Structure formats: C-alpha cells, structure tokens
C-alpha cells in the first residue's frame, strides 16, 4: 500500500486542538467532511456507569437496542467468579459439606467429577483449598486448554480419557459406587442448592420484580433446574408472586432436550453429542434430564437450539458490544434472537441471558473465528488484526480506510 505523504503534524494538531475544546481542522485530504470536535461541558451527574459498578448483572443496552430492538435486556454474568464459571456457586456448597463430613471422621477419601472443563476447575480449586483430594474424569482433547490447566494447577488427579463427556460420566458413577469417593456432579443436590442462588440474586438485583424471561444454556441440565428451584423458592416464600418463563438453549450438535421438547416431551432418547464450539455443553445423555423437563413444564418454558455458525456469530456480535462471552452464552443469545425474531419475546419484555463462563476460557475458538479458519463457516463478523508496516504514512493510510468505513456505517 502506498503511504500517504500529505499527512503532517497538522493532522495531529487538529485532533489535539479538538481535545482541548477548539474547533478541529478538517482532517485527511478532504475525503471526510469537517467535524466539530468540541467537547460539551459535562456535569459529573451525567456520567453513568455502563456496567453498573461491579455487579455481575448488566444491562445489555447496545446489544439489545441495536440488534434486537429490545430495551430491557440483561446479562447475568456468572463467569466473573473464582474459577470463571457458575460452577463455583454449587461447588463451594458441596465441598464445604464434604469438608464437614471429613472433619466428622467420615471415610471419604476424595471427591470426583466428570467434566467438560468448568466443573473440574471449580471442584479442584475448592478441594485444594480444603486439603481434600480431587479426581477429575475428562474427555481427552475435548476441553479448552484454559480449562484443562485449572485442575492440573490445582493439584487434582486428572484422568484424561479416550471417550466423550457421557463416557466419563458413566465411568465416574461406576467408580464412586465402588469406592468411598464423593460424586460432585450436578445430580448431587448440594450443587443445585448453591447454583439456585443465581436465581435469587437476579430477583434481588431487580428489587424483587420478576423478569419475563430467563435464558440458560443447557448441557448436563442441572443448572436449568437450579434456576427453577431458586425462583420457585422465592415464590413459595412470598417474595415474588410468579416465576419467569425459562428458556433452555442447546447446541444443535448436542440437543437431546431440544429434540425431546419438539417431540412434545414424548419418549426421551439420548443422542451421540457431536463436536461443538460450545464444548462445555457437548453432552448427549444429560444426568438431570427429568429435573430439566420438570423445570421447563412448570415455568411454561421453551427449548431452543443453535447451529455452530449461529452460536459463533452471536458470540462475536455480543463481543463487539464489549461482552466477551463464552460460546455457551452464544448459544443462549441465539435462542434469544430466534425467540425475538419470531415475536415470542417482545421488545419490552424484561429478559435475562445467563452467561455461564468467562470468555477467556475460550480464546482459541474466538481466534479461529476472527482468523476465518473455521471450515464451512463464513465468520461474517470476523475482525482480524491488520498487519501494517511500522511507519507513520502506512499507519495513517490504514487508519484512514478504517475511519472511512466506520463513518459510512454510522
Ligand atoms: N458442563 C459441565 C458438565 C458437568 O456438569 P455438572 O454440572 O453436572 O457437573 C462441566 O463444566 O464439566
């Protein structure tokens, strides 16, 4: 690319002038119209926090208004936690209880789980803190590097098994039936007691006003039931007079609940889960299927699914508004888009999307998307870095192109 020579100190002078309140010069070579860069007087009362302090619940204003025409869309960010996923909520309860049992001289020799990554991270962290051995059953090569390193670093006994999550689940159930090892997956109700607090917290954060919809990604399906349990408990206690409609969102490559829902809840059949970028919910035979069906039936719930392209595009779109979500949240956002487009969710409905894990656990899939190297995927929202020669003119050239393209889309 030919470097533009006409740029000189005046370009930057114009920008600096604008920052200190003077009218800017027309910048560039006349391609752009003159802009007023004078900053308005701002009263400190006018400055509003975009993410509402440190709360894990934030109003997705730009995403909601811009992409969906919604004005009451919220994200409950459960990935901002010790090990970076909602599993911490349940695991702190479970391991605390095991710790108590150990102190009471029970014969428990360790705690185990099968995992697609997040459960093992949480289990190993809390067990390490309590000095209790943890054993994790992981499907080899099916979890992200950031997830794998967590149990390793936390000193868990890590079994890397040549099977999928469902195979690991089956094995850990058999092993824990034989040995005095405590099973920590979400079929253990202690986990659900912890996880249901997210639902209670949502109501509290809305000052006990009930949202219309709560959308939760689903794999092993303990969490959708935990949300139901939390909302139902608040209703029983008289804190609220109804519960939200629940939506469970699955990856189309691992969608046994979706198929069951579409079949009118007749005859559940597990599926063989195929590879999905939403790897934490790559589960074909969920242990909490019955509880999930119960939760959905009793909340007038819905199940939706997301293809690989849909979930990756939804994740990229959300990221472009500053969310940096995990692929599973991409699945939940796809469900939202579909239900909004079909009119089931209305523009003014108060809707909460549950973001289940930290986006930093899934950087490889984001890199692949933005590098456009995913086979058969357009990656239409990819925003790859621009390689540019390290000289002033070349940088100004690419900046000009970039700012022009921004101008034309605003
Ligand atoms: N997505 C899970 C799978 C195991 O789920 P659990 O909630 O039943 O323990 C994981 O992170 O391992």
Short mmCIF file of C-alpha atoms and ligand atoms in Angstrom, two decimals:
data_model
loop_
_atom_site.label_atom_id
_atom_site.label_comp_id
_atom_site.label_asym_id
_atom_site.label_seq_id
_atom_site.Cartn_x
_atom_site.Cartn_y
_atom_site.Cartn_z
CA UNK A 1 0.00 0.00 0.00
CA UNK A 2 1.30 3.47 -0.96
CA UNK A 3 1.89 5.59 2.14
CA UNK A 4 0.13 8.96 2.01
CA UNK A 5 2.62 11.76 2.12
CA UNK A 6 0.24 14.63 2.77
CA UNK A 7 -0.11 13.89 6.47
CA UNK A 8 1.97 16.03 8.71
CA UNK A 9 1.90 17.43 12.21
CA UNK A 10 -1.25 19.40 11.39
CA UNK A 11 -3.30 16.24 11.40
CA UNK A 12 -2.42 15.51 14.98
CA UNK A 13 -2.59 19.20 15.86
CA UNK A 14 -6.20 19.14 14.69
CA UNK A 15 -7.03 16.24 16.95
CA UNK A 16 -5.23 17.71 19.93
CA UNK A 17 -6.90 21.07 19.38
CA UNK A 18 -10.25 19.37 19.43
CA UNK A 19 -9.47 17.62 22.69
CA UNK A 20 -8.81 20.93 24.39
CA UNK A 21 -12.02 22.43 23.12
CA UNK A 22 -11.08 24.18 19.86
CA UNK A 23 -12.80 23.51 16.58
CA UNK A 24 -10.81 20.92 14.71
CA UNK A 25 -9.29 21.31 11.33
CA UNK A 26 -10.84 19.28 8.55
CA UNK A 27 -8.62 16.24 8.64
CA UNK A 28 -7.38 13.91 5.96
CA UNK A 29 -7.15 15.01 2.37
CA UNK A 30 -10.66 16.40 2.08
CA UNK A 31 -12.32 13.00 1.73
CA UNK A 32 -14.11 13.45 5.00
CA UNK A 33 -16.39 16.27 5.92
CA UNK A 34 -15.31 18.72 8.56
CA UNK A 35 -16.15 17.62 12.05
CA UNK A 36 -16.71 19.58 15.20
CA UNK A 37 -14.64 18.01 17.95
CA UNK A 38 -15.53 20.44 20.67
CA UNK A 39 -16.28 18.53 23.83
CA UNK A 40 -19.52 19.52 25.52
CA UNK A 41 -19.48 20.61 29.13
CA UNK A 42 -20.19 17.51 31.22
CA UNK A 43 -21.69 17.51 34.63
CA UNK A 44 -20.45 14.62 36.75
CA UNK A 45 -24.09 13.64 37.36
CA UNK A 46 -24.42 12.91 33.64
CA UNK A 47 -21.75 10.24 33.73
CA UNK A 48 -23.43 6.86 34.00
CA UNK A 49 -21.59 3.64 34.59
CA UNK A 50 -22.00 1.26 31.67
CA UNK A 51 -21.66 -1.89 33.72
CA UNK A 52 -23.35 -0.68 36.90
CA UNK A 53 -20.38 -0.79 39.24
CA UNK A 54 -19.08 -4.26 40.00
CA UNK A 55 -22.40 -6.02 39.69
CA UNK A 56 -22.42 -9.29 37.78
CA UNK A 57 -25.71 -8.26 36.17
CA UNK A 58 -25.54 -5.67 33.45
CA UNK A 59 -27.95 -4.02 31.12
CA UNK A 60 -27.03 -5.06 27.57
CA UNK A 61 -28.19 -1.71 26.24
CA UNK A 62 -26.29 -1.54 23.00
CA UNK A 63 -26.72 -5.20 22.07
CA UNK A 64 -30.42 -5.14 22.94
CA UNK A 65 -31.36 -1.86 21.29
CA UNK A 66 -29.11 -2.08 18.28
CA UNK A 67 -29.52 -5.70 17.28
CA UNK A 68 -32.87 -6.73 18.72
CA UNK A 69 -34.90 -3.58 19.29
CA UNK A 70 -35.17 -4.52 22.97
CA UNK A 71 -34.93 -2.06 25.82
CA UNK A 72 -34.87 -4.30 28.88
CA UNK A 73 -32.25 -6.93 28.08
CA UNK A 74 -29.85 -8.01 30.83
CA UNK A 75 -26.91 -10.36 31.11
CA UNK A 76 -26.27 -12.24 34.34
CA UNK A 77 -22.57 -12.78 34.18
CA UNK A 78 -21.81 -15.93 36.16
CA UNK A 79 -18.32 -16.22 34.68
CA UNK A 80 -16.90 -13.50 36.91
CA UNK A 81 -16.01 -15.78 39.78
CA UNK A 82 -13.10 -17.60 41.31
CA UNK A 83 -12.64 -20.26 38.61
CA UNK A 84 -14.54 -18.38 35.93
CA UNK A 85 -17.88 -20.16 35.72
CA UNK A 86 -21.20 -20.60 37.52
CA UNK A 87 -19.95 -23.95 38.85
CA UNK A 88 -18.30 -22.09 41.71
CA UNK A 89 -21.74 -21.35 43.16
CA UNK A 90 -22.54 -25.02 43.57
CA UNK A 91 -19.10 -26.35 44.31
CA UNK A 92 -18.46 -24.10 47.30
CA UNK A 93 -21.56 -25.58 48.94
CA UNK A 94 -20.70 -29.16 48.05
CA UNK A 95 -17.05 -29.06 49.07
CA UNK A 96 -17.92 -27.24 52.31
CA UNK A 97 -20.23 -30.10 53.16
CA UNK A 98 -17.62 -32.72 52.28
CA UNK A 99 -15.10 -30.82 54.40
CA UNK A 100 -17.52 -31.03 57.29
CA UNK A 101 -18.00 -34.77 56.71
CA UNK A 102 -14.24 -35.28 56.62
CA UNK A 103 -13.85 -33.41 59.88
CA UNK A 104 -16.53 -35.68 61.35
CA UNK A 105 -14.26 -38.63 60.52
CA UNK A 106 -16.24 -39.94 57.59
CA UNK A 107 -14.48 -42.46 55.34
CA UNK A 108 -14.49 -40.19 52.28
CA UNK A 109 -11.10 -40.44 50.54
CA UNK A 110 -11.71 -37.91 47.82
CA UNK A 111 -14.22 -36.12 45.62
CA UNK A 112 -14.66 -36.82 41.91
CA UNK A 113 -16.49 -35.50 38.90
CA UNK A 114 -16.77 -35.97 35.17
CA UNK A 115 -16.36 -32.70 33.40
CA UNK A 116 -16.29 -30.75 30.19
CA UNK A 117 -13.98 -28.31 31.95
CA UNK A 118 -15.73 -25.91 34.29
CA UNK A 119 -16.93 -28.39 36.92
CA UNK A 120 -13.43 -29.85 37.27
CA UNK A 121 -11.94 -26.37 37.62
CA UNK A 122 -14.30 -25.48 40.46
CA UNK A 123 -14.06 -28.86 42.21
CA UNK A 124 -10.27 -28.91 42.16
CA UNK A 125 -9.97 -25.33 43.41
CA UNK A 126 -12.24 -25.76 46.43
CA UNK A 127 -10.82 -29.20 47.25
CA UNK A 128 -7.28 -27.83 47.09
CA UNK A 129 -8.28 -25.09 49.45
CA UNK A 130 -9.77 -27.59 51.89
CA UNK A 131 -6.91 -30.10 51.50
CA UNK A 132 -9.23 -32.77 50.11
CA UNK A 133 -8.05 -34.95 47.17
CA UNK A 134 -9.97 -34.30 43.95
CA UNK A 135 -10.15 -36.67 40.99
CA UNK A 136 -11.44 -35.44 37.65
CA UNK A 137 -12.56 -37.51 34.66
CA UNK A 138 -12.01 -35.50 31.47
CA UNK A 139 -12.69 -36.41 27.84
CA UNK A 140 -9.27 -36.23 26.14
CA UNK A 141 -8.86 -33.36 23.67
CA UNK A 142 -12.39 -32.10 24.14
CA UNK A 143 -11.91 -29.25 26.55
CA UNK A 144 -10.14 -25.95 26.14
CA UNK A 145 -6.52 -25.51 27.23
CA UNK A 146 -7.51 -22.82 29.73
CA UNK A 147 -9.96 -25.25 31.31
CA UNK A 148 -7.53 -28.18 31.35
CA UNK A 149 -4.83 -26.22 33.10
CA UNK A 150 -7.12 -25.35 36.02
CA UNK A 151 -7.44 -28.83 37.62
CA UNK A 152 -3.81 -29.59 36.75
CA UNK A 153 -2.62 -26.45 38.53
CA UNK A 154 -4.98 -27.05 41.43
CA UNK A 155 -3.32 -30.41 42.08
CA UNK A 156 -6.23 -32.64 41.10
CA UNK A 157 -5.66 -36.20 39.95
CA UNK A 158 -6.54 -35.68 36.29
CA UNK A 159 -7.73 -38.63 34.24
CA UNK A 160 -7.69 -37.91 30.52
CA UNK A 161 -9.98 -40.49 28.98
CA UNK A 162 -10.40 -41.54 25.40
CA UNK A 163 -14.15 -41.02 25.40
CA UNK A 164 -16.65 -38.18 25.44
CA UNK A 165 -18.26 -36.49 28.46
CA UNK A 166 -21.08 -39.05 28.60
CA UNK A 167 -18.47 -41.84 28.75
CA UNK A 168 -16.66 -40.04 31.58
CA UNK A 169 -19.93 -39.54 33.45
CA UNK A 170 -20.76 -43.21 33.20
CA UNK A 171 -17.31 -44.20 34.48
CA UNK A 172 -17.28 -41.80 37.42
CA UNK A 173 -20.67 -43.07 38.50
CA UNK A 174 -19.40 -46.66 38.43
CA UNK A 175 -16.19 -45.81 40.30
CA UNK A 176 -17.91 -43.76 43.00
CA UNK A 177 -20.37 -46.60 43.54
CA UNK A 178 -17.39 -48.85 44.38
CA UNK A 179 -15.11 -46.55 46.39
CA UNK A 180 -15.69 -44.03 49.20
CA UNK A 181 -15.26 -41.17 46.74
CA UNK A 182 -17.89 -38.45 46.84
CA UNK A 183 -19.57 -37.64 43.49
CA UNK A 184 -19.64 -33.92 42.75
CA UNK A 185 -21.62 -33.69 39.53
CA UNK A 186 -24.90 -31.83 39.49
CA UNK A 187 -27.01 -34.88 40.19
CA UNK A 188 -25.83 -34.14 43.72
CA UNK A 189 -28.43 -31.76 45.13
CA UNK A 190 -25.81 -29.82 47.13
CA UNK A 191 -24.59 -28.43 43.82
CA UNK A 192 -28.08 -27.24 42.93
CA UNK A 193 -28.53 -25.59 46.32
CA UNK A 194 -25.54 -23.42 45.53
CA UNK A 195 -26.44 -22.78 41.90
CA UNK A 196 -30.01 -21.73 42.69
CA UNK A 197 -28.61 -18.64 44.42
CA UNK A 198 -28.09 -17.08 40.97
CA UNK A 199 -31.88 -17.02 40.50
CA UNK A 200 -32.42 -15.49 43.94
CA UNK A 201 -29.76 -12.90 43.20
CA UNK A 202 -31.44 -11.95 39.91
CA UNK A 203 -34.69 -11.22 41.74
CA UNK A 204 -32.86 -9.28 44.42
CA UNK A 205 -30.99 -7.27 41.78
CA UNK A 206 -34.33 -6.32 40.22
CA UNK A 207 -35.68 -5.35 43.62
CA UNK A 208 -37.97 -8.43 43.60
CA UNK A 209 -39.56 -7.56 40.27
CA UNK A 210 -39.77 -10.76 38.25
CA UNK A 211 -38.21 -10.74 34.76
CA UNK A 212 -40.35 -12.13 31.94
CA UNK A 213 -37.71 -14.48 30.57
CA UNK A 214 -34.51 -16.13 31.77
CA UNK A 215 -32.41 -17.92 29.13
CA UNK A 216 -29.92 -20.55 30.28
CA UNK A 217 -27.54 -22.67 28.17
CA UNK A 218 -28.04 -26.38 28.89
CA UNK A 219 -25.81 -29.48 28.71
CA UNK A 220 -25.95 -31.81 31.72
CA UNK A 221 -29.08 -29.81 32.66
CA UNK A 222 -28.54 -29.32 36.39
CA UNK A 223 -28.46 -25.54 36.01
CA UNK A 224 -31.84 -25.02 34.37
CA UNK A 225 -33.36 -26.91 37.27
CA UNK A 226 -31.30 -24.93 39.80
CA UNK A 227 -32.71 -21.69 38.35
CA UNK A 228 -36.23 -23.07 38.56
CA UNK A 229 -35.60 -24.13 42.15
CA UNK A 230 -34.37 -20.67 43.16
CA UNK A 231 -37.29 -18.84 41.53
CA UNK A 232 -39.81 -21.32 42.86
CA UNK A 233 -38.41 -20.97 46.39
CA UNK A 234 -38.81 -17.19 46.26
CA UNK A 235 -42.40 -17.61 45.15
CA UNK A 236 -43.11 -20.08 47.95
CA UNK A 237 -41.63 -17.63 50.44
CA UNK A 238 -43.92 -14.89 49.14
CA UNK A 239 -41.03 -12.73 47.94
CA UNK A 240 -42.48 -12.72 44.42
CA UNK A 241 -45.85 -13.70 43.02
CA UNK A 242 -44.75 -15.54 39.87
CA UNK A 243 -41.67 -17.03 38.25
CA UNK A 244 -40.09 -16.12 34.88
CA UNK A 245 -40.54 -18.25 31.79
CA UNK A 246 -37.38 -20.31 31.40
CA UNK A 247 -35.65 -20.97 28.10
CA UNK A 248 -33.04 -23.71 27.85
CA UNK A 249 -30.66 -23.23 24.93
CA UNK A 250 -28.73 -26.14 23.44
CA UNK A 251 -26.13 -26.53 20.72
CA UNK A 252 -27.72 -28.23 17.70
CA UNK A 253 -24.78 -30.67 17.79
CA UNK A 254 -25.77 -31.80 21.31
CA UNK A 255 -29.51 -31.28 21.50
CA UNK A 256 -31.32 -34.17 23.24
CA UNK A 257 -33.51 -31.82 25.29
CA UNK A 258 -34.44 -29.77 22.23
CA UNK A 259 -35.49 -32.93 20.35
CA UNK A 260 -37.48 -34.07 23.38
CA UNK A 261 -39.25 -30.70 23.57
CA UNK A 262 -40.02 -30.72 19.85
CA UNK A 263 -41.43 -34.19 20.29
CA UNK A 264 -43.98 -32.89 22.79
CA UNK A 265 -41.95 -34.31 25.70
CA UNK A 266 -42.67 -37.85 24.44
CA UNK A 267 -40.07 -40.62 24.85
CA UNK A 268 -36.69 -39.09 25.68
CA UNK A 269 -33.75 -40.51 23.75
CA UNK A 270 -30.12 -39.58 24.44
CA UNK A 271 -28.05 -38.59 21.41
CA UNK A 272 -24.40 -39.01 20.49
CA UNK A 273 -23.13 -35.47 21.02
CA UNK A 274 -21.15 -34.11 18.10
CA UNK A 275 -18.25 -31.68 18.38
CA UNK A 276 -19.37 -28.16 19.16
CA UNK A 277 -17.59 -24.91 19.92
CA UNK A 278 -19.88 -24.81 22.95
CA UNK A 279 -17.75 -27.63 24.35
CA UNK A 280 -18.96 -27.35 27.94
CA UNK A 281 -22.44 -28.42 26.82
CA UNK A 282 -21.30 -31.16 24.44
CA UNK A 283 -23.41 -33.73 26.26
CA UNK A 284 -25.80 -36.26 24.72
CA UNK A 285 -27.12 -38.05 27.78
CA UNK A 286 -27.75 -35.40 30.47
CA UNK A 287 -27.97 -36.69 34.03
CA UNK A 288 -30.60 -34.13 35.04
CA UNK A 289 -32.99 -34.69 32.15
CA UNK A 290 -36.02 -35.37 34.36
CA UNK A 291 -35.43 -32.34 36.56
CA UNK A 292 -34.96 -30.14 33.49
CA UNK A 293 -38.22 -31.29 31.95
CA UNK A 294 -39.96 -30.64 35.26
CA UNK A 295 -38.50 -27.12 35.44
CA UNK A 296 -39.49 -26.29 31.89
CA UNK A 297 -43.01 -27.70 32.17
CA UNK A 298 -43.60 -25.77 35.38
CA UNK A 299 -42.32 -22.47 34.05
CA UNK A 300 -44.12 -22.58 30.69
CA UNK A 301 -40.63 -22.96 29.31
CA UNK A 302 -39.18 -23.34 25.85
CA UNK A 303 -36.13 -25.12 24.43
CA UNK A 304 -34.18 -23.62 21.52
CA UNK A 305 -31.08 -24.69 19.64
CA UNK A 306 -28.17 -23.00 17.89
CA UNK A 307 -26.07 -24.20 14.97
CA UNK A 308 -22.31 -23.75 15.14
CA UNK A 309 -22.44 -20.74 12.84
CA UNK A 310 -25.31 -19.16 14.77
CA UNK A 311 -23.62 -19.51 18.13
CA UNK A 312 -20.26 -18.21 16.89
CA UNK A 313 -21.87 -15.24 15.15
CA UNK A 314 -23.94 -14.47 18.25
CA UNK A 315 -20.81 -14.61 20.40
CA UNK A 316 -18.92 -12.31 18.02
CA UNK A 317 -21.83 -9.87 17.88
CA UNK A 318 -22.07 -9.75 21.67
CA UNK A 319 -18.30 -9.36 21.94
CA UNK A 320 -18.45 -6.39 19.60
CA UNK A 321 -20.56 -4.65 22.24
CA UNK A 322 -17.94 -5.35 24.93
CA UNK A 323 -19.35 -8.51 26.49
CA UNK A 324 -16.53 -11.02 25.71
CA UNK A 325 -18.77 -14.02 26.32
CA UNK A 326 -18.18 -17.77 26.14
CA UNK A 327 -19.60 -19.86 23.24
CA UNK A 328 -22.34 -21.22 25.52
CA UNK A 329 -23.58 -17.71 26.06
CA UNK A 330 -23.53 -17.52 22.25
CA UNK A 331 -25.99 -20.44 22.30
CA UNK A 332 -28.24 -18.59 24.76
CA UNK A 333 -28.05 -15.40 22.70
CA UNK A 334 -29.01 -17.33 19.56
CA UNK A 335 -32.09 -18.59 21.38
CA UNK A 336 -32.89 -15.01 22.32
CA UNK A 337 -32.50 -13.82 18.71
CA UNK A 338 -34.75 -16.60 17.43
CA UNK A 339 -37.45 -16.03 20.02
CA UNK A 340 -37.30 -12.28 19.50
CA UNK A 341 -37.47 -12.62 15.70
CA UNK A 342 -40.47 -14.91 15.93
CA UNK A 343 -42.20 -12.45 18.28
CA UNK A 344 -42.35 -14.87 21.21
CA UNK A 345 -40.16 -12.49 23.22
CA UNK A 346 -41.46 -8.94 22.81
CA UNK A 347 -39.35 -5.80 22.56
CA UNK A 348 -40.25 -4.61 26.04
CA UNK A 349 -40.05 -7.97 27.81
CA UNK A 350 -37.55 -7.92 30.64
CA UNK A 351 -35.17 -10.68 29.61
CA UNK A 352 -32.10 -12.07 31.34
CA UNK A 353 -29.50 -14.08 29.44
CA UNK A 354 -27.35 -16.19 31.73
CA UNK A 355 -23.69 -16.03 30.74
CA UNK A 356 -22.20 -19.16 32.21
CA UNK A 357 -18.43 -18.85 31.92
CA UNK A 358 -15.65 -16.38 31.32
CA UNK A 359 -14.79 -15.71 27.68
CA UNK A 360 -11.08 -16.02 28.44
CA UNK A 361 -11.54 -19.78 28.83
CA UNK A 362 -12.40 -19.98 25.13
CA UNK A 363 -9.88 -17.80 23.37
CA UNK A 364 -8.95 -20.44 20.77
CA UNK A 365 -12.43 -20.55 19.27
CA UNK A 366 -12.53 -16.75 19.18
CA UNK A 367 -9.11 -16.66 17.49
CA UNK A 368 -10.21 -19.25 14.93
CA UNK A 369 -13.36 -17.26 14.20
CA UNK A 370 -11.59 -13.95 13.80
CA UNK A 371 -8.89 -15.59 11.69
CA UNK A 372 -11.63 -17.04 9.46
CA UNK A 373 -10.09 -20.51 9.58
CA UNK A 374 -13.20 -22.44 10.56
CA UNK A 375 -14.17 -24.80 7.74
CA UNK A 376 -17.60 -24.13 6.22
CA UNK A 377 -18.19 -21.03 8.32
CA UNK A 378 -18.39 -17.56 6.80
CA UNK A 379 -17.25 -15.92 10.08
CA UNK A 380 -19.03 -12.84 8.82
CA UNK A 381 -18.26 -10.76 11.90
CA UNK A 382 -14.56 -11.56 11.95
CA UNK A 383 -12.38 -8.63 12.87
CA UNK A 384 -8.80 -9.81 12.27
CA UNK A 385 -5.78 -7.69 13.14
CA UNK A 386 -4.31 -5.65 10.29
CA UNK A 387 -0.64 -6.18 9.52
CA UNK A 388 0.93 -2.89 8.70
CA UNK A 389 4.42 -1.58 8.08
CA UNK A 390 5.75 0.23 11.10
CA UNK A 391 5.95 3.68 9.54
CA UNK A 392 3.80 6.73 10.04
CA UNK A 393 2.43 7.01 6.49
CA UNK A 394 1.39 3.36 6.29
CA UNK A 395 -0.35 3.55 9.65
CA UNK A 396 -2.16 6.72 8.56
CA UNK A 397 -3.29 5.01 5.38
CA UNK A 398 -4.90 2.07 7.13
CA UNK A 399 -6.39 4.33 9.77
CA UNK A 400 -7.97 6.49 7.08
CA UNK A 401 -9.56 3.47 5.43
CA UNK A 402 -10.79 2.22 8.80
CA UNK A 403 -12.28 5.54 9.87
CA UNK A 404 -13.96 5.98 6.47
CA UNK A 405 -15.59 2.56 6.79
CA UNK A 406 -16.77 3.46 10.31
CA UNK A 407 -18.14 6.76 9.05
CA UNK A 408 -20.16 5.08 6.33
CA UNK A 409 -21.77 2.64 8.77
CA UNK A 410 -22.75 5.24 11.38
N1 LIG B 1 -20.57 -28.53 31.76
C1 LIG B 1 -20.18 -29.35 32.84
C2 LIG B 1 -20.54 -30.79 32.67
C3 LIG B 1 -20.76 -31.42 34.02
O1 LIG B 1 -21.86 -30.80 34.58
P1 LIG B 1 -22.39 -30.87 36.06
O2 LIG B 1 -22.96 -29.52 36.28
O3 LIG B 1 -23.37 -31.96 36.05
O4 LIG B 1 -21.29 -31.17 36.98
C4 LIG B 1 -18.73 -29.13 33.20
O5 LIG B 1 -18.31 -27.99 33.25
O6 LIG B 1 -18.00 -30.05 33.45
#
